[in-house]
Structures are given as C-alpha cells and as structure tokens.
Amino acid sequence: MQQFQQDVSAASLEVISVDSTTDIVRHSGRQKLNGYPGNSRVYPDEMVPDAGCCSDLLVLFSYILFVVTLPVSLFFCVQIVQEYERAVILRLGRILKGEAKGPGMMLVLPCTDIIKKVDLRTVSFDVPPQEILTKDSVTVSVDAVVYYKITQPIIAVTNVSDYSHSTRLLAATTLRNVLGTKILADILSERQDISHGMQSSLDEATDPWGVKVERVEIKDVRLPVQLQRAMAAEAEAAREARAKVIAAEGEHKASASLRDAADVMKGSSSALQLRYLQTLTSISAEKNSTIVFPIPMDMITPFLERKSE
C-alpha cells in the first residue's frame, strides 16, 4: 500500500513537473514573441472568458434587465457598426471569443458589456516640425506626413492605451533618430530612401499594436536664413567660375579657328577678296551710310619706311 502511494505521488509530481515545464516553455516563447521579458501580450486565440458561476449570473441578470426595460433598452443596447469600422466587445472585462464584430447591427448587454469601435480606414497625420542636428552639425527643421491603418482591432485595443497618440510620438522620435545620422546633402538629395527607411522602422515598431504604417513622406526641409545666404553665395560663385571657364574655352577654340582661317586666306588671294565682299554685305545691312575701302598694306609700307628714316 505504501509502495502504491509512493508510485502515485511520483506520478503526480511528474505530471506537475511536465505541466510546469510546458507553462515555462510557453511563457518563454511568449517572452520571445514580445521582444522583452515581462511583457504580457493579448492574442485573439486566448481571449476566451473564463466560465464562472458569478459571471453567468451577471450575464443572465443583464439579459433579464434588457427584456424588462424593453423597448427603452433598445436605444442603449443596440449598436450599429459602419462598414469601415469593427467593434471590440468586452464582457465583464474580457474580450468575447473570436474576431472583432461588425459591420452591421449588434446587441450590447447593459452593465456587463463595453463596446469599443475601431476605424479601419487609412489615417494620415502631420509630424510637427522637428529641429534636427545633422551629422555635419547643421540645424534644420524637417516635417513629414505619415499614413497608417489598423489591421488587427483587438490588438489595437488591448496592447496599447492610445494607438493614435503612440504612433504620432513614435513617428516624431523616428524622424529625429533617422535624420540625425545623415548629412545635409543626403537629406536634400535622398528623401525617397529616407522615407522608405522610416516607413520600415515605424511598421516594425507598431506591429505589436496592430498598426500598419503604409507610407511616410518628408514634406519640407527648412534651413536657417544665414545658411541659405551662405549656400546661395557659394552657388553663385560656383556658377561664375564655371562661366569664366566656359568663356575661356570658347576664346581658345575661336582663336584656333581664326588661325586656320588666316592660313587658308594666306594661300588664296581670292579668299581675302570674298571675305571683304562678305563684310561689306553685313555692314550695309546694318549701317547703310558707312562705306569701307580696304587699302593694301603694300601701298602704305613705303610711307612708313620713309617716316622711320
């Protein structure tokens, strides 16, 4: 008899140890899913109210109260959920089994049920202008716009107190953290890549809240007035230097072309005469009262030699 009792005690201890191990494994898996220890998340498959005598009596009392107060209770207990909404019903503090309810008409028991409606449409909000110190020690003011929507209404209600306010604060913080690692030139030229990076970071952070961040766009980057003037002066000086280089290259090419033309005219006497006639034509088109007579240098050379003697 004693041996039998020892065997039964050992078996019960083994069952308890197996159940405890299972609970520990399940709890450790929950910690791994949540990302950090001690975080208790609520999942839809676990939202089943515990059956109890008191809870059944309270629910029965709610049904009786609803029937007794008809038809006045219809105005308070019948709720209509729109097509773009979902309703999360908490009965005695616990979410009813299954997914979120709606759309359509549903009955909410008095005194025991609390209904929370969640809008599933895409919501957009402006991130307030953030004063950011870039990697190259330049202070800029940047604002952005974020688009998000609720994908899991039950998690959005149970895992965060205010998903909208939390998403707004997280968006402002992410904007400062991402742009603080960039230089000013990258912020001005790589807005698309920065927006994609912010969208990925926000989506990963808001996933435990049942929030899906669809898009992030940087609206404007405002620089200080002194920095704008310095950048404008730098750009103007760069343009002037580039213009001088282009003009010098043009003069160089023009002189080479004139040299080639002079060589051609030197080898042909008729070419100079044709050039003279072309010059007269262009002058007569603009200034009709001006007449130019070319004098050969051979006629002037003797006079210059006598004067020098």
PDB file of C-alpha atoms in Angstrom:
ATOM      1  CA  MET A   1       0.000   0.000   0.000  1.00  0.00           C
ATOM      2  CA  GLN A   2       2.765   2.404   0.873  1.00  0.00           C
ATOM      3  CA  GLN A   3       4.585   1.497  -2.333  1.00  0.00           C
ATOM      4  CA  PHE A   4       1.413   2.244  -4.301  1.00  0.00           C
ATOM      5  CA  GLN A   5       1.048   5.641  -2.626  1.00  0.00           C
ATOM      6  CA  GLN A   6       4.683   6.451  -3.393  1.00  0.00           C
ATOM      7  CA  ASP A   7       4.162   5.491  -7.026  1.00  0.00           C
ATOM      8  CA  VAL A   8       1.043   7.685  -7.254  1.00  0.00           C
ATOM      9  CA  SER A   9       2.887  10.635  -5.619  1.00  0.00           C
ATOM     10  CA  ALA A  10       5.800  10.237  -8.034  1.00  0.00           C
ATOM     11  CA  ALA A  11       3.417  10.120 -10.984  1.00  0.00           C
ATOM     12  CA  SER A  12       1.626  13.273  -9.793  1.00  0.00           C
ATOM     13  CA  LEU A  13       4.948  15.008  -9.326  1.00  0.00           C
ATOM     14  CA  GLU A  14       5.945  14.048 -12.856  1.00  0.00           C
ATOM     15  CA  VAL A  15       2.648  15.417 -14.214  1.00  0.00           C
ATOM     16  CA  ILE A  16       3.118  18.646 -12.269  1.00  0.00           C
ATOM     17  CA  SER A  17       6.683  18.963 -13.487  1.00  0.00           C
ATOM     18  CA  VAL A  18       5.594  18.357 -17.098  1.00  0.00           C
ATOM     19  CA  ASP A  19       2.816  20.937 -16.798  1.00  0.00           C
ATOM     20  CA  SER A  20       5.186  23.411 -15.169  1.00  0.00           C
ATOM     21  CA  THR A  21       7.746  22.815 -17.888  1.00  0.00           C
ATOM     22  CA  THR A  22       5.079  23.322 -20.514  1.00  0.00           C
ATOM     23  CA  ASP A  23       3.990  26.565 -18.861  1.00  0.00           C
ATOM     24  CA  ILE A  24       7.602  27.719 -18.628  1.00  0.00           C
ATOM     25  CA  VAL A  25       8.212  26.898 -22.278  1.00  0.00           C
ATOM     26  CA  ARG A  26       5.008  28.642 -23.249  1.00  0.00           C
ATOM     27  CA  HIS A  27       5.923  31.649 -21.114  1.00  0.00           C
ATOM     28  CA  SER A  28       9.446  31.802 -22.546  1.00  0.00           C
ATOM     29  CA  GLY A  29       8.029  31.588 -26.046  1.00  0.00           C
ATOM     30  CA  ARG A  30       5.691  34.433 -25.180  1.00  0.00           C
ATOM     31  CA  GLN A  31       8.649  36.498 -23.983  1.00  0.00           C
ATOM     32  CA  LYS A  32      10.484  35.751 -27.187  1.00  0.00           C
ATOM     33  CA  LEU A  33       7.497  36.830 -29.258  1.00  0.00           C
ATOM     34  CA  ASN A  34       7.034  40.006 -27.279  1.00  0.00           C
ATOM     35  CA  GLY A  35      10.645  41.068 -27.645  1.00  0.00           C
ATOM     36  CA  TYR A  36      11.493  41.602 -23.983  1.00  0.00           C
ATOM     37  CA  PRO A  37      10.805  39.807 -20.694  1.00  0.00           C
ATOM     38  CA  GLY A  38       7.843  40.562 -18.526  1.00  0.00           C
ATOM     39  CA  ASN A  39       5.640  41.824 -21.345  1.00  0.00           C
ATOM     40  CA  SER A  40       2.184  40.266 -21.398  1.00  0.00           C
ATOM     41  CA  ARG A  41       0.535  40.497 -24.792  1.00  0.00           C
ATOM     42  CA  VAL A  42      -3.062  39.606 -25.549  1.00  0.00           C
ATOM     43  CA  TYR A  43      -3.732  37.395 -28.560  1.00  0.00           C
ATOM     44  CA  PRO A  44      -7.125  36.735 -30.173  1.00  0.00           C
ATOM     45  CA  ASP A  45      -6.985  32.956 -29.659  1.00  0.00           C
ATOM     46  CA  GLU A  46      -6.566  33.473 -25.904  1.00  0.00           C
ATOM     47  CA  MET A  47      -9.437  35.919 -25.451  1.00  0.00           C
ATOM     48  CA  VAL A  48     -11.944  33.424 -24.083  1.00  0.00           C
ATOM     49  CA  PRO A  49     -13.712  34.440 -20.876  1.00  0.00           C
ATOM     50  CA  ASP A  50     -13.386  32.010 -18.012  1.00  0.00           C
ATOM     51  CA  ALA A  51     -16.628  30.231 -17.193  1.00  0.00           C
ATOM     52  CA  GLY A  52     -17.757  31.009 -13.696  1.00  0.00           C
ATOM     53  CA  CYS A  53     -20.942  30.941 -11.684  1.00  0.00           C
ATOM     54  CA  CYS A  54     -20.813  34.661 -10.844  1.00  0.00           C
ATOM     55  CA  SER A  55     -20.179  35.709 -14.410  1.00  0.00           C
ATOM     56  CA  ASP A  56     -23.047  33.554 -15.662  1.00  0.00           C
ATOM     57  CA  LEU A  57     -25.372  35.071 -13.103  1.00  0.00           C
ATOM     58  CA  LEU A  58     -24.360  38.601 -14.085  1.00  0.00           C
ATOM     59  CA  VAL A  59     -24.894  37.876 -17.766  1.00  0.00           C
ATOM     60  CA  LEU A  60     -28.279  36.346 -17.003  1.00  0.00           C
ATOM     61  CA  PHE A  61     -29.182  39.410 -14.934  1.00  0.00           C
ATOM     62  CA  SER A  62     -28.195  41.631 -17.909  1.00  0.00           C
ATOM     63  CA  TYR A  63     -30.469  39.679 -20.229  1.00  0.00           C
ATOM     64  CA  ILE A  64     -33.337  39.943 -17.763  1.00  0.00           C
ATOM     65  CA  LEU A  65     -32.740  43.688 -17.357  1.00  0.00           C
ATOM     66  CA  PHE A  66     -32.708  44.091 -21.123  1.00  0.00           C
ATOM     67  CA  VAL A  67     -36.019  42.258 -21.507  1.00  0.00           C
ATOM     68  CA  VAL A  68     -37.697  44.036 -18.612  1.00  0.00           C
ATOM     69  CA  THR A  69     -36.785  47.503 -19.846  1.00  0.00           C
ATOM     70  CA  LEU A  70     -37.943  46.923 -23.410  1.00  0.00           C
ATOM     71  CA  PRO A  71     -38.371  48.919 -25.634  1.00  0.00           C
ATOM     72  CA  VAL A  72     -36.319  51.622 -23.906  1.00  0.00           C
ATOM     73  CA  SER A  73     -33.284  49.344 -23.684  1.00  0.00           C
ATOM     74  CA  LEU A  74     -33.152  49.075 -27.469  1.00  0.00           C
ATOM     75  CA  PHE A  75     -31.948  52.669 -27.700  1.00  0.00           C
ATOM     76  CA  PHE A  76     -28.977  51.902 -25.439  1.00  0.00           C
ATOM     77  CA  CYS A  77     -28.166  48.259 -26.184  1.00  0.00           C
ATOM     78  CA  VAL A  78     -28.424  48.106 -29.974  1.00  0.00           C
ATOM     79  CA  GLN A  79     -25.255  49.404 -31.620  1.00  0.00           C
ATOM     80  CA  ILE A  80     -24.628  49.945 -35.347  1.00  0.00           C
ATOM     81  CA  VAL A  81     -21.129  49.418 -36.697  1.00  0.00           C
ATOM     82  CA  GLN A  82     -20.312  51.055 -40.031  1.00  0.00           C
ATOM     83  CA  GLU A  83     -18.757  49.211 -42.972  1.00  0.00           C
ATOM     84  CA  TYR A  84     -15.347  50.749 -42.308  1.00  0.00           C
ATOM     85  CA  GLU A  85     -15.454  50.007 -38.560  1.00  0.00           C
ATOM     86  CA  ARG A  86     -15.033  46.987 -36.321  1.00  0.00           C
ATOM     87  CA  ALA A  87     -16.336  46.608 -32.770  1.00  0.00           C
ATOM     88  CA  VAL A  88     -14.418  45.049 -29.884  1.00  0.00           C
ATOM     89  CA  ILE A  89     -16.803  43.974 -27.107  1.00  0.00           C
ATOM     90  CA  LEU A  90     -15.546  43.436 -23.560  1.00  0.00           C
ATOM     91  CA  ARG A  91     -17.879  41.408 -21.379  1.00  0.00           C
ATOM     92  CA  LEU A  92     -17.041  41.593 -17.678  1.00  0.00           C
ATOM     93  CA  GLY A  93     -13.600  42.919 -18.595  1.00  0.00           C
ATOM     94  CA  ARG A  94     -12.801  40.131 -21.080  1.00  0.00           C
ATOM     95  CA  ILE A  95     -12.982  40.223 -24.843  1.00  0.00           C
ATOM     96  CA  LEU A  96     -15.541  37.929 -26.409  1.00  0.00           C
ATOM     97  CA  LYS A  97     -14.238  34.890 -28.244  1.00  0.00           C
ATOM     98  CA  GLY A  98     -13.496  35.357 -31.917  1.00  0.00           C
ATOM     99  CA  GLU A  99     -12.536  38.278 -34.087  1.00  0.00           C
ATOM    100  CA  ALA A 100     -13.827  41.825 -33.881  1.00  0.00           C
ATOM    101  CA  LYS A 101     -17.532  42.199 -34.613  1.00  0.00           C
ATOM    102  CA  GLY A 102     -19.111  44.026 -37.499  1.00  0.00           C
ATOM    103  CA  PRO A 103     -20.123  45.618 -39.690  1.00  0.00           C
ATOM    104  CA  GLY A 104     -23.851  45.712 -39.003  1.00  0.00           C
ATOM    105  CA  MET A 105     -26.147  45.837 -36.007  1.00  0.00           C
ATOM    106  CA  MET A 106     -25.312  44.095 -32.738  1.00  0.00           C
ATOM    107  CA  LEU A 107     -26.660  43.779 -29.227  1.00  0.00           C
ATOM    108  CA  VAL A 108     -24.666  45.044 -26.227  1.00  0.00           C
ATOM    109  CA  LEU A 109     -25.821  43.884 -22.812  1.00  0.00           C
ATOM    110  CA  PRO A 110     -26.272  46.566 -20.159  1.00  0.00           C
ATOM    111  CA  CYS A 111     -23.926  46.741 -17.175  1.00  0.00           C
ATOM    112  CA  THR A 112     -21.689  43.904 -18.436  1.00  0.00           C
ATOM    113  CA  ASP A 113     -20.589  44.834 -21.962  1.00  0.00           C
ATOM    114  CA  ILE A 114     -18.346  47.657 -23.114  1.00  0.00           C
ATOM    115  CA  ILE A 115     -18.013  48.284 -26.855  1.00  0.00           C
ATOM    116  CA  LYS A 116     -15.036  49.966 -28.484  1.00  0.00           C
ATOM    117  CA  LYS A 117     -15.225  50.869 -32.169  1.00  0.00           C
ATOM    118  CA  VAL A 118     -12.064  50.917 -34.269  1.00  0.00           C
ATOM    119  CA  ASP A 119     -11.823  52.731 -37.608  1.00  0.00           C
ATOM    120  CA  LEU A 120     -10.112  50.609 -40.288  1.00  0.00           C
ATOM    121  CA  ARG A 121      -9.640  53.423 -42.818  1.00  0.00           C
ATOM    122  CA  THR A 122      -6.239  54.859 -43.638  1.00  0.00           C
ATOM    123  CA  VAL A 123      -5.414  57.777 -41.355  1.00  0.00           C
ATOM    124  CA  SER A 124      -2.871  60.493 -42.123  1.00  0.00           C
ATOM    125  CA  PHE A 125      -1.278  62.990 -39.779  1.00  0.00           C
ATOM    126  CA  ASP A 126       1.428  65.630 -39.952  1.00  0.00           C
ATOM    127  CA  VAL A 127       4.549  65.167 -37.887  1.00  0.00           C
ATOM    128  CA  PRO A 128       5.278  68.542 -36.223  1.00  0.00           C
ATOM    129  CA  PRO A 129       8.445  70.310 -37.477  1.00  0.00           C
ATOM    130  CA  GLN A 130      11.440  68.835 -35.711  1.00  0.00           C
ATOM    131  CA  GLU A 131      14.645  70.794 -35.057  1.00  0.00           C
ATOM    132  CA  ILE A 132      17.328  68.263 -36.019  1.00  0.00           C
ATOM    133  CA  LEU A 133      21.114  68.491 -35.751  1.00  0.00           C
ATOM    134  CA  THR A 134      22.533  66.637 -38.741  1.00  0.00           C
ATOM    135  CA  LYS A 135      25.715  64.594 -38.795  1.00  0.00           C
ATOM    136  CA  ASP A 136      27.684  67.553 -40.211  1.00  0.00           C
ATOM    137  CA  SER A 137      26.476  69.857 -37.369  1.00  0.00           C
ATOM    138  CA  VAL A 138      23.810  71.737 -39.332  1.00  0.00           C
ATOM    139  CA  THR A 139      20.485  72.578 -37.665  1.00  0.00           C
ATOM    140  CA  VAL A 140      17.481  72.009 -39.937  1.00  0.00           C
ATOM    141  CA  SER A 141      13.736  71.922 -39.415  1.00  0.00           C
ATOM    142  CA  VAL A 142      12.030  68.914 -41.001  1.00  0.00           C
ATOM    143  CA  ASP A 143       8.375  67.907 -41.073  1.00  0.00           C
ATOM    144  CA  ALA A 144       6.751  64.805 -42.557  1.00  0.00           C
ATOM    145  CA  VAL A 145       3.388  63.107 -43.113  1.00  0.00           C
ATOM    146  CA  VAL A 146       2.562  59.530 -42.076  1.00  0.00           C
ATOM    147  CA  TYR A 147      -0.192  57.240 -43.402  1.00  0.00           C
ATOM    148  CA  TYR A 148      -1.315  54.251 -41.291  1.00  0.00           C
ATOM    149  CA  LYS A 149      -4.297  51.995 -40.699  1.00  0.00           C
ATOM    150  CA  ILE A 150      -5.477  49.410 -38.162  1.00  0.00           C
ATOM    151  CA  THR A 151      -5.098  45.798 -39.293  1.00  0.00           C
ATOM    152  CA  GLN A 152      -5.887  43.984 -36.003  1.00  0.00           C
ATOM    153  CA  PRO A 153      -8.572  45.815 -33.996  1.00  0.00           C
ATOM    154  CA  ILE A 154      -8.389  43.554 -30.937  1.00  0.00           C
ATOM    155  CA  ILE A 155      -4.635  44.027 -30.505  1.00  0.00           C
ATOM    156  CA  ALA A 156      -5.005  47.779 -31.094  1.00  0.00           C
ATOM    157  CA  VAL A 157      -7.480  47.966 -28.208  1.00  0.00           C
ATOM    158  CA  THR A 158      -5.743  45.639 -25.742  1.00  0.00           C
ATOM    159  CA  ASN A 159      -1.997  46.123 -26.292  1.00  0.00           C
ATOM    160  CA  VAL A 160      -1.786  49.925 -26.276  1.00  0.00           C
ATOM    161  CA  SER A 161      -3.822  52.547 -24.458  1.00  0.00           C
ATOM    162  CA  ASP A 162      -3.998  55.031 -27.375  1.00  0.00           C
ATOM    163  CA  TYR A 163      -2.604  53.725 -30.657  1.00  0.00           C
ATOM    164  CA  SER A 164      -3.077  57.030 -32.466  1.00  0.00           C
ATOM    165  CA  HIS A 165      -1.175  59.135 -29.922  1.00  0.00           C
ATOM    166  CA  SER A 166       1.525  56.474 -29.548  1.00  0.00           C
ATOM    167  CA  THR A 167       2.042  56.291 -33.317  1.00  0.00           C
ATOM    168  CA  ARG A 168       2.366  60.072 -33.554  1.00  0.00           C
ATOM    169  CA  LEU A 169       5.000  60.207 -30.803  1.00  0.00           C
ATOM    170  CA  LEU A 170       6.902  57.294 -32.324  1.00  0.00           C
ATOM    171  CA  ALA A 171       6.861  58.950 -35.763  1.00  0.00           C
ATOM    172  CA  ALA A 172       8.364  62.171 -34.380  1.00  0.00           C
ATOM    173  CA  THR A 173      11.055  60.240 -32.499  1.00  0.00           C
ATOM    174  CA  THR A 174      11.904  58.081 -35.526  1.00  0.00           C
ATOM    175  CA  LEU A 175      12.189  61.178 -37.724  1.00  0.00           C
ATOM    176  CA  ARG A 176      14.726  62.718 -35.365  1.00  0.00           C
ATOM    177  CA  ASN A 177      16.711  59.491 -34.982  1.00  0.00           C
ATOM    178  CA  VAL A 178      16.915  58.738 -38.710  1.00  0.00           C
ATOM    179  CA  LEU A 179      17.796  62.251 -39.892  1.00  0.00           C
ATOM    180  CA  GLY A 180      20.309  62.733 -37.072  1.00  0.00           C
ATOM    181  CA  THR A 181      22.575  60.156 -38.740  1.00  0.00           C
ATOM    182  CA  LYS A 182      22.507  61.870 -42.155  1.00  0.00           C
ATOM    183  CA  ILE A 183      24.441  64.828 -43.512  1.00  0.00           C
ATOM    184  CA  LEU A 184      22.645  67.802 -45.026  1.00  0.00           C
ATOM    185  CA  ALA A 185      23.432  66.812 -48.624  1.00  0.00           C
ATOM    186  CA  ASP A 186      21.919  63.352 -48.107  1.00  0.00           C
ATOM    187  CA  ILE A 187      18.775  64.797 -46.526  1.00  0.00           C
ATOM    188  CA  LEU A 188      18.232  67.089 -49.506  1.00  0.00           C
ATOM    189  CA  SER A 189      19.031  64.526 -52.213  1.00  0.00           C
ATOM    190  CA  GLU A 190      17.872  61.179 -50.753  1.00  0.00           C
ATOM    191  CA  ARG A 191      14.399  61.939 -49.471  1.00  0.00           C
ATOM    192  CA  GLN A 192      12.866  58.843 -51.072  1.00  0.00           C
ATOM    193  CA  ASP A 193      15.333  56.443 -49.452  1.00  0.00           C
ATOM    194  CA  ILE A 194      14.952  58.167 -46.075  1.00  0.00           C
ATOM    195  CA  SER A 195      11.149  57.887 -46.340  1.00  0.00           C
ATOM    196  CA  HIS A 196      11.367  54.152 -47.074  1.00  0.00           C
ATOM    197  CA  GLY A 197      13.710  53.640 -44.123  1.00  0.00           C
ATOM    198  CA  MET A 198      11.380  55.497 -41.768  1.00  0.00           C
ATOM    199  CA  GLN A 199       8.387  53.510 -43.033  1.00  0.00           C
ATOM    200  CA  SER A 200      10.138  50.203 -42.345  1.00  0.00           C
ATOM    201  CA  SER A 201      11.201  51.276 -38.844  1.00  0.00           C
ATOM    202  CA  LEU A 202       7.742  52.545 -37.905  1.00  0.00           C
ATOM    203  CA  ASP A 203       5.987  49.495 -39.321  1.00  0.00           C
ATOM    204  CA  GLU A 204       8.218  47.153 -37.340  1.00  0.00           C
ATOM    205  CA  ALA A 205       7.717  49.126 -34.124  1.00  0.00           C
ATOM    206  CA  THR A 206       3.917  49.438 -34.450  1.00  0.00           C
ATOM    207  CA  ASP A 207       3.274  45.837 -35.474  1.00  0.00           C
ATOM    208  CA  PRO A 208       2.631  44.712 -31.833  1.00  0.00           C
ATOM    209  CA  TRP A 209      -0.042  47.422 -31.670  1.00  0.00           C
ATOM    210  CA  GLY A 210      -1.961  46.131 -34.690  1.00  0.00           C
ATOM    211  CA  VAL A 211      -0.993  49.232 -36.698  1.00  0.00           C
ATOM    212  CA  LYS A 212       0.278  49.074 -40.283  1.00  0.00           C
ATOM    213  CA  VAL A 213       2.303  52.097 -41.439  1.00  0.00           C
ATOM    214  CA  GLU A 214       1.674  52.338 -45.169  1.00  0.00           C
ATOM    215  CA  ARG A 215       3.721  55.356 -46.196  1.00  0.00           C
ATOM    216  CA  VAL A 216       5.965  58.107 -44.873  1.00  0.00           C
ATOM    217  CA  GLU A 217       6.791  61.248 -46.840  1.00  0.00           C
ATOM    218  CA  ILE A 218       9.130  64.124 -45.919  1.00  0.00           C
ATOM    219  CA  LYS A 219       7.259  67.317 -46.716  1.00  0.00           C
ATOM    220  CA  ASP A 220       9.783  70.093 -46.257  1.00  0.00           C
ATOM    221  CA  VAL A 221      13.344  70.753 -45.106  1.00  0.00           C
ATOM    222  CA  ARG A 222      13.810  74.321 -43.873  1.00  0.00           C
ATOM    223  CA  LEU A 223      17.290  75.762 -43.418  1.00  0.00           C
ATOM    224  CA  PRO A 224      18.312  78.785 -41.311  1.00  0.00           C
ATOM    225  CA  VAL A 225      18.360  82.122 -43.163  1.00  0.00           C
ATOM    226  CA  GLN A 226      22.114  82.606 -42.691  1.00  0.00           C
ATOM    227  CA  LEU A 227      22.801  79.130 -44.060  1.00  0.00           C
ATOM    228  CA  GLN A 228      20.556  79.844 -47.050  1.00  0.00           C
ATOM    229  CA  ARG A 229      22.509  83.020 -47.823  1.00  0.00           C
ATOM    230  CA  ALA A 230      25.836  81.207 -47.489  1.00  0.00           C
ATOM    231  CA  MET A 231      24.671  78.411 -49.783  1.00  0.00           C
ATOM    232  CA  ALA A 232      23.334  80.950 -52.310  1.00  0.00           C
ATOM    233  CA  ALA A 233      26.662  82.832 -52.318  1.00  0.00           C
ATOM    234  CA  GLU A 234      28.537  79.565 -52.754  1.00  0.00           C
ATOM    235  CA  ALA A 235      26.302  78.527 -55.642  1.00  0.00           C
ATOM    236  CA  GLU A 236      26.660  81.955 -57.302  1.00  0.00           C
ATOM    237  CA  ALA A 237      30.457  81.834 -57.036  1.00  0.00           C
ATOM    238  CA  ALA A 238      30.488  78.332 -58.488  1.00  0.00           C
ATOM    239  CA  ARG A 239      28.335  79.466 -61.420  1.00  0.00           C
ATOM    240  CA  GLU A 240      30.572  82.471 -62.099  1.00  0.00           C
ATOM    241  CA  ALA A 241      33.694  80.306 -62.046  1.00  0.00           C
ATOM    242  CA  ARG A 242      32.058  77.832 -64.397  1.00  0.00           C
ATOM    243  CA  ALA A 243      31.014  80.680 -66.739  1.00  0.00           C
ATOM    244  CA  LYS A 244      34.586  82.028 -66.865  1.00  0.00           C
ATOM    245  CA  VAL A 245      35.956  78.588 -67.686  1.00  0.00           C
ATOM    246  CA  ILE A 246      33.402  78.150 -70.473  1.00  0.00           C
ATOM    247  CA  ALA A 247      34.218  81.627 -71.901  1.00  0.00           C
ATOM    248  CA  ALA A 248      37.969  80.877 -71.843  1.00  0.00           C
ATOM    249  CA  GLU A 249      37.417  77.573 -73.616  1.00  0.00           C
ATOM    250  CA  GLY A 250      35.332  79.432 -76.234  1.00  0.00           C
ATOM    251  CA  GLU A 251      38.079  82.007 -76.811  1.00  0.00           C
ATOM    252  CA  HIS A 252      40.650  79.236 -77.184  1.00  0.00           C
ATOM    253  CA  LYS A 253      38.571  77.428 -79.773  1.00  0.00           C
ATOM    254  CA  ALA A 254      37.791  80.711 -81.599  1.00  0.00           C
ATOM    255  CA  SER A 255      41.482  81.667 -81.817  1.00  0.00           C
ATOM    256  CA  ALA A 256      42.338  78.243 -83.223  1.00  0.00           C
ATOM    257  CA  SER A 257      39.591  78.623 -85.828  1.00  0.00           C
ATOM    258  CA  LEU A 258      40.789  82.139 -86.755  1.00  0.00           C
ATOM    259  CA  ARG A 259      44.314  80.849 -87.157  1.00  0.00           C
ATOM    260  CA  ASP A 260      43.129  78.144 -89.526  1.00  0.00           C
ATOM    261  CA  ALA A 261      41.069  80.691 -91.484  1.00  0.00           C
ATOM    262  CA  ALA A 262      44.086  83.018 -91.789  1.00  0.00           C
ATOM    263  CA  ASP A 263      46.191  80.179 -93.134  1.00  0.00           C
ATOM    264  CA  VAL A 264      43.526  79.426 -95.738  1.00  0.00           C
ATOM    265  CA  MET A 265      43.247  83.077 -96.804  1.00  0.00           C
ATOM    266  CA  LYS A 266      47.033  83.401 -96.977  1.00  0.00           C
ATOM    267  CA  GLY A 267      47.220  80.603 -99.513  1.00  0.00           C
ATOM    268  CA  SER A 268      44.479  82.031-101.732  1.00  0.00           C
ATOM    269  CA  SER A 269      44.291  85.693-102.827  1.00  0.00           C
ATOM    270  CA  SER A 270      40.690  85.437-103.908  1.00  0.00           C
ATOM    271  CA  ALA A 271      39.616  84.264-100.457  1.00  0.00           C
ATOM    272  CA  LEU A 272      40.524  87.621 -98.933  1.00  0.00           C
ATOM    273  CA  GLN A 273      38.511  89.431-101.607  1.00  0.00           C
ATOM    274  CA  LEU A 274      35.494  87.239-100.950  1.00  0.00           C
ATOM    275  CA  ARG A 275      35.808  87.900 -97.235  1.00  0.00           C
ATOM    276  CA  TYR A 276      35.926  91.628 -97.977  1.00  0.00           C
ATOM    277  CA  LEU A 277      32.715  91.434-100.036  1.00  0.00           C
ATOM    278  CA  GLN A 278      31.001  89.441 -97.289  1.00  0.00           C
ATOM    279  CA  THR A 279      31.998  92.061 -94.700  1.00  0.00           C
ATOM    280  CA  LEU A 280      30.607  94.874 -96.902  1.00  0.00           C
ATOM    281  CA  THR A 281      27.335  92.989 -97.241  1.00  0.00           C
ATOM    282  CA  SER A 282      26.951  92.632 -93.484  1.00  0.00           C
ATOM    283  CA  ILE A 283      27.861  96.290 -92.862  1.00  0.00           C
ATOM    284  CA  SER A 284      25.443  97.590 -95.492  1.00  0.00           C
ATOM    285  CA  ALA A 285      22.597  95.629 -93.934  1.00  0.00           C
ATOM    286  CA  GLU A 286      23.004  97.379 -90.570  1.00  0.00           C
ATOM    287  CA  LYS A 287      24.610 100.768 -91.307  1.00  0.00           C
ATOM    288  CA  ASN A 288      23.818 101.992 -94.851  1.00  0.00           C
ATOM    289  CA  SER A 289      25.758 105.290 -94.501  1.00  0.00           C
ATOM    290  CA  THR A 290      29.068 103.637 -93.687  1.00  0.00           C
ATOM    291  CA  ILE A 291      31.416 102.754 -96.564  1.00  0.00           C
ATOM    292  CA  VAL A 292      34.657 100.913 -96.021  1.00  0.00           C
ATOM    293  CA  PHE A 293      37.503 100.971 -98.571  1.00  0.00           C
ATOM    294  CA  PRO A 294      40.274  98.496 -97.962  1.00  0.00           C
ATOM    295  CA  ILE A 295      43.802  99.733 -98.622  1.00  0.00           C
ATOM    296  CA  PRO A 296      46.512  97.202 -99.346  1.00  0.00           C
ATOM    297  CA  MET A 297      49.410  97.201 -96.907  1.00  0.00           C
ATOM    298  CA  ASP A 298      51.867  97.336 -99.843  1.00  0.00           C
ATOM    299  CA  MET A 299      50.813 100.918-100.573  1.00  0.00           C
ATOM    300  CA  ILE A 300      51.367 102.073 -97.003  1.00  0.00           C
ATOM    301  CA  THR A 301      54.670 100.294 -96.380  1.00  0.00           C
ATOM    302  CA  PRO A 302      56.919 102.812 -98.330  1.00  0.00           C
ATOM    303  CA  PHE A 303      55.475 105.742 -96.458  1.00  0.00           C
ATOM    304  CA  LEU A 304      56.074 104.037 -93.121  1.00  0.00           C
ATOM    305  CA  GLU A 305      59.701 103.273 -94.058  1.00  0.00           C
ATOM    306  CA  ARG A 306      60.404 106.931 -95.032  1.00  0.00           C
ATOM    307  CA  LYS A 307      58.918 108.204 -91.811  1.00  0.00           C
ATOM    308  CA  SER A 308      61.067 105.860 -89.800  1.00  0.00           C
ATOM    309  CA  GLU A 309      64.218 107.085 -91.620  1.00  0.00           C
TER     310      GLU A 309
END
